[in-house]
PDB file of C-alpha atoms in Angstrom:
ATOM      1  CA  MET A   8      -1.148 -15.900  63.058  1.00  0.00           C
ATOM      2  CA  ALA A   9      -2.335 -12.311  64.798  1.00  0.00           C
ATOM      3  CA  HIS A  10      -1.635 -10.186  61.928  1.00  0.00           C
ATOM      4  CA  LEU A  11      -3.476 -12.927  59.575  1.00  0.00           C
ATOM      5  CA  HIS A  12      -6.309 -12.495  62.122  1.00  0.00           C
ATOM      6  CA  ALA A  13      -6.212  -9.176  62.196  1.00  0.00           C
ATOM      7  CA  CYS A  14      -6.967  -8.522  58.335  1.00  0.00           C
ATOM      8  CA  SER A  15      -9.678 -11.279  58.321  1.00  0.00           C
ATOM      9  CA  ARG A  16     -11.226  -8.560  60.686  1.00  0.00           C
ATOM     10  CA  THR A  17     -10.509  -5.207  58.794  1.00  0.00           C
ATOM     11  CA  HIS A  18     -12.370  -3.560  55.831  1.00  0.00           C
ATOM     12  CA  ALA A  19      -9.666  -3.303  53.965  1.00  0.00           C
ATOM     13  CA  ARG A  20     -10.364  -3.425  50.214  1.00  0.00           C
ATOM     14  CA  THR A  21      -7.568  -3.823  47.462  1.00  0.00           C
ATOM     15  CA  HIS A  22      -8.081  -2.527  43.667  1.00  0.00           C
ATOM     16  CA  ALA A  23      -5.369  -3.632  41.950  1.00  0.00           C
ATOM     17  CA  HIS A  24      -5.817  -2.304  38.202  1.00  0.00           C
ATOM     18  CA  THR A  25      -3.135  -3.821  35.809  1.00  0.00           C
ATOM     19  CA  HIS A  26      -2.301  -1.130  32.865  1.00  0.00           C
ATOM     20  CA  SER A  27      -0.643  -1.988  29.989  1.00  0.00           C
ATOM     21  CA  HIS A  28       1.115   0.383  28.001  1.00  0.00           C
ATOM     22  CA  THR A  29       2.491  -0.502  24.078  1.00  0.00           C
ATOM     23  CA  HIS A  30       5.261   1.006  22.244  1.00  0.00           C
ATOM     24  CA  THR A  31       5.187   0.573  18.540  1.00  0.00           C
ATOM     25  CA  GLN A  32       7.811   1.350  16.177  1.00  0.00           C
ATOM     26  CA  THR A  33       6.776   1.294  12.279  1.00  0.00           C
ATOM     27  CA  ARG A  34       9.170   1.544   9.488  1.00  0.00           C
ATOM     28  CA  THR A  35       7.892   2.293   6.297  1.00  0.00           C
ATOM     29  CA  HIS A  36      10.202   2.041   3.122  1.00  0.00           C
ATOM     30  CA  ILE A  37       8.331   2.992  -0.077  1.00  0.00           C
ATOM     31  CA  HIS A  38       9.898   2.070  -3.557  1.00  0.00           C
ATOM     32  CA  THR A  39       8.453   3.306  -6.631  1.00  0.00           C
ATOM     33  CA  HIS A  40       8.952   1.970 -10.197  1.00  0.00           C
ATOM     34  CA  THR A  41       7.880   3.583 -13.655  1.00  0.00           C
ATOM     35  CA  HIS A  42       8.139   1.547 -16.515  1.00  0.00           C
ATOM     36  CA  THR A  43       7.186   3.279 -19.804  1.00  0.00           C
ATOM     37  CA  HIS A  44       5.880   1.065 -22.812  1.00  0.00           C
ATOM     38  CA  THR A  45       5.850   3.359 -26.189  1.00  0.00           C
ATOM     39  CA  HIS A  46       3.758   1.307 -28.881  1.00  0.00           C
ATOM     40  CA  THR A  47       3.967   2.882 -32.368  1.00  0.00           C
ATOM     41  CA  HIS A  48       1.676   1.982 -34.965  1.00  0.00           C
ATOM     42  CA  THR A  49       2.397   2.996 -38.791  1.00  0.00           C
ATOM     43  CA  HIS A  50      -0.481   2.814 -41.507  1.00  0.00           C
ATOM     44  CA  THR A  51       0.253   3.240 -44.846  1.00  0.00           C
ATOM     45  CA  HIS A  52      -1.725   3.744 -47.822  1.00  0.00           C
ATOM     46  CA  THR A  53      -1.151   3.847 -51.477  1.00  0.00           C
ATOM     47  CA  HIS A  54      -3.446   4.745 -54.365  1.00  0.00           C
ATOM     48  CA  THR A  55      -2.321   4.159 -57.812  1.00  0.00           C
ATOM     49  CA  HIS A  56      -3.618   5.879 -60.461  1.00  0.00           C
ATOM     50  CA  SER A  57      -3.348   5.050 -64.240  1.00  0.00           C
ATOM     51  CA  HIS A  58      -3.635   7.122 -67.385  1.00  0.00           C
ATOM     52  CA  THR A  59      -3.730   5.733 -70.852  1.00  0.00           C
ATOM     53  CA  HIS A  60      -3.670   7.814 -73.572  1.00  0.00           C
ATOM     54  CA  THR A  61      -3.682   6.851 -77.293  1.00  0.00           C
ATOM     55  CA  HIS A  62      -2.589   8.806 -80.187  1.00  0.00           C
ATOM     56  CA  THR A  63      -3.117   7.760 -83.782  1.00  0.00           C
ATOM     57  CA  HIS A  64      -1.423   9.374 -86.461  1.00  0.00           C
ATOM     58  CA  THR A  65      -3.353   8.528 -89.667  1.00  0.00           C
ATOM     59  CA  HIS A  66      -2.648   6.241 -91.886  1.00  0.00           C
ATOM     60  CA  THR A  67       0.900   5.145 -90.377  1.00  0.00           C
ATOM     61  CA  HIS A  68       0.913   3.856 -86.901  1.00  0.00           C
ATOM     62  CA  THR A  69      -0.911   3.728 -83.174  1.00  0.00           C
ATOM     63  CA  HIS A  70       1.057   5.277 -80.403  1.00  0.00           C
ATOM     64  CA  THR A  71      -0.027   3.768 -76.608  1.00  0.00           C
ATOM     65  CA  HIS A  72       1.321   6.363 -73.936  1.00  0.00           C
ATOM     66  CA  THR A  73       0.466   4.973 -70.337  1.00  0.00           C
ATOM     67  CA  HIS A  74       0.883   7.277 -67.103  1.00  0.00           C
ATOM     68  CA  THR A  75       0.972   5.978 -63.572  1.00  0.00           C
ATOM     69  CA  HIS A  76       0.490   8.004 -60.710  1.00  0.00           C
ATOM     70  CA  THR A  77       1.351   6.804 -57.166  1.00  0.00           C
ATOM     71  CA  HIS A  78       0.423   8.515 -54.372  1.00  0.00           C
ATOM     72  CA  THR A  79       1.827   7.307 -50.414  1.00  0.00           C
ATOM     73  CA  HIS A  80      -0.455   8.348 -47.325  1.00  0.00           C
ATOM     74  CA  THR A  81       1.631   7.564 -44.171  1.00  0.00           C
ATOM     75  CA  HIS A  82      -0.168   8.128 -41.027  1.00  0.00           C
ATOM     76  CA  THR A  83       1.665   7.339 -37.492  1.00  0.00           C
ATOM     77  CA  HIS A  84       0.344   7.286 -34.249  1.00  0.00           C
ATOM     78  CA  THR A  85       2.366   7.004 -30.853  1.00  0.00           C
ATOM     79  CA  HIS A  86       0.769   5.152 -28.076  1.00  0.00           C
ATOM     80  CA  THR A  87       2.881   5.942 -24.485  1.00  0.00           C
ATOM     81  CA  HIS A  88       1.880   3.578 -21.530  1.00  0.00           C
ATOM     82  CA  THR A  89       3.352   4.958 -18.014  1.00  0.00           C
ATOM     83  CA  HIS A  90       3.222   2.310 -15.478  1.00  0.00           C
ATOM     84  CA  THR A  91       3.484   2.878 -11.740  1.00  0.00           C
ATOM     85  CA  HIS A  92       4.801   0.522  -8.699  1.00  0.00           C
ATOM     86  CA  THR A  93       4.503   1.097  -5.761  1.00  0.00           C
ATOM     87  CA  HIS A  94       5.716  -1.065  -3.028  1.00  0.00           C
ATOM     88  CA  ILE A  95       4.863  -0.538   0.685  1.00  0.00           C
ATOM     89  CA  TRP A  96       7.243  -2.583   3.435  1.00  0.00           C
ATOM     90  CA  THR A  97       5.648  -1.311   6.676  1.00  0.00           C
ATOM     91  CA  LEU A  98       7.527  -2.909   9.562  1.00  0.00           C
ATOM     92  CA  THR A  99       5.781  -3.100  13.276  1.00  0.00           C
ATOM     93  CA  ARG A 100       7.380  -3.556  16.329  1.00  0.00           C
ATOM     94  CA  THR A 101       5.383  -4.021  19.646  1.00  0.00           C
ATOM     95  CA  TYR A 102       7.112  -3.638  23.166  1.00  0.00           C
ATOM     96  CA  PRO A 103       4.818  -5.142  25.701  1.00  0.00           C
ATOM     97  CA  ARG A 104       5.266  -2.402  29.074  1.00  0.00           C
ATOM     98  CA  THR A 105       3.147  -3.821  31.994  1.00  0.00           C
ATOM     99  CA  TYR A 106       2.053  -1.451  34.983  1.00  0.00           C
ATOM    100  CA  ILE A 107       0.413  -2.077  38.164  1.00  0.00           C
ATOM    101  CA  HIS A 108      -1.486   0.063  39.777  1.00  0.00           C
ATOM    102  CA  ALA A 109      -2.517  -0.619  43.386  1.00  0.00           C
ATOM    103  CA  HIS A 110      -5.066   1.565  45.599  1.00  0.00           C
ATOM    104  CA  ILE A 111      -5.829   0.690  48.486  1.00  0.00           C
ATOM    105  CA  LEU A 112      -8.618   2.068  51.302  1.00  0.00           C
ATOM    106  CA  ALA A 113      -8.105   0.440  54.919  1.00  0.00           C
ATOM    107  CA  ARG A 114     -10.808   0.735  57.228  1.00  0.00           C
ATOM    108  CA  GLN A 115      -9.484  -0.330  60.654  1.00  0.00           C
ATOM    109  CA  GLY A 116      -6.189  -2.567  60.553  1.00  0.00           C
ATOM    110  CA  SER A 117      -3.230  -1.548  60.184  1.00  0.00           C
ATOM    111  CA  LEU A 118      -1.072  -0.686  57.368  1.00  0.00           C
ATOM    112  CA  ARG A 119       0.627  -4.165  57.129  1.00  0.00           C
ATOM    113  CA  CYS A 120      -3.140  -5.644  56.203  1.00  0.00           C
ATOM    114  CA  ALA A 121      -3.033  -3.798  53.694  1.00  0.00           C
ATOM    115  CA  ILE A 122       0.581  -4.453  52.256  1.00  0.00           C
ATOM    116  CA  ILE A 123      -0.345  -8.153  52.681  1.00  0.00           C
ATOM    117  CA  LEU A 124      -3.634  -7.827  50.646  1.00  0.00           C
ATOM    118  CA  LEU A 125      -2.032  -5.797  47.997  1.00  0.00           C
ATOM    119  CA  VAL A 126       1.171  -8.665  47.778  1.00  0.00           C
ATOM    120  CA  ASP A 127      -1.212 -11.619  47.544  1.00  0.00           C
ATOM    121  CA  CYS A 128      -3.606  -9.379  45.322  1.00  0.00           C
ATOM    122  CA  ILE A 129      -0.643  -8.933  42.939  1.00  0.00           C
ATOM    123  CA  ARG A 130       0.310 -12.543  43.032  1.00  0.00           C
ATOM    124  CA  LYS A 131      -2.859 -13.250  41.779  1.00  0.00           C
ATOM    125  CA  LEU A 132      -2.449 -11.262  38.560  1.00  0.00           C
TER     126      LEU A 132
END
């Protein structure tokens, strides 16, 4: 009890500081997928022109000639769409590390009293 009594009379101040060190491990995986879609549109325009020609033979008969001209225009439009999908996976692991830093300021009293105060302060943490 003598040392406890000495500690009660001493002006020893104990300051305990808890420092947490966090180690973070991050793994990142990037996957890129590209999808290409092609759309083709064809437009066809048809124009028909008919020409009728009548030729008459005198006092005999009539001949009718029909000429048909067909024009076809084809227009082709191609549209290409590219889609890119990017997937990112991030895995973070945290490992906590706790360090206790103790500072002792003792005025009067013995070193043993300061150690007792330090241990008591650490136990409170």
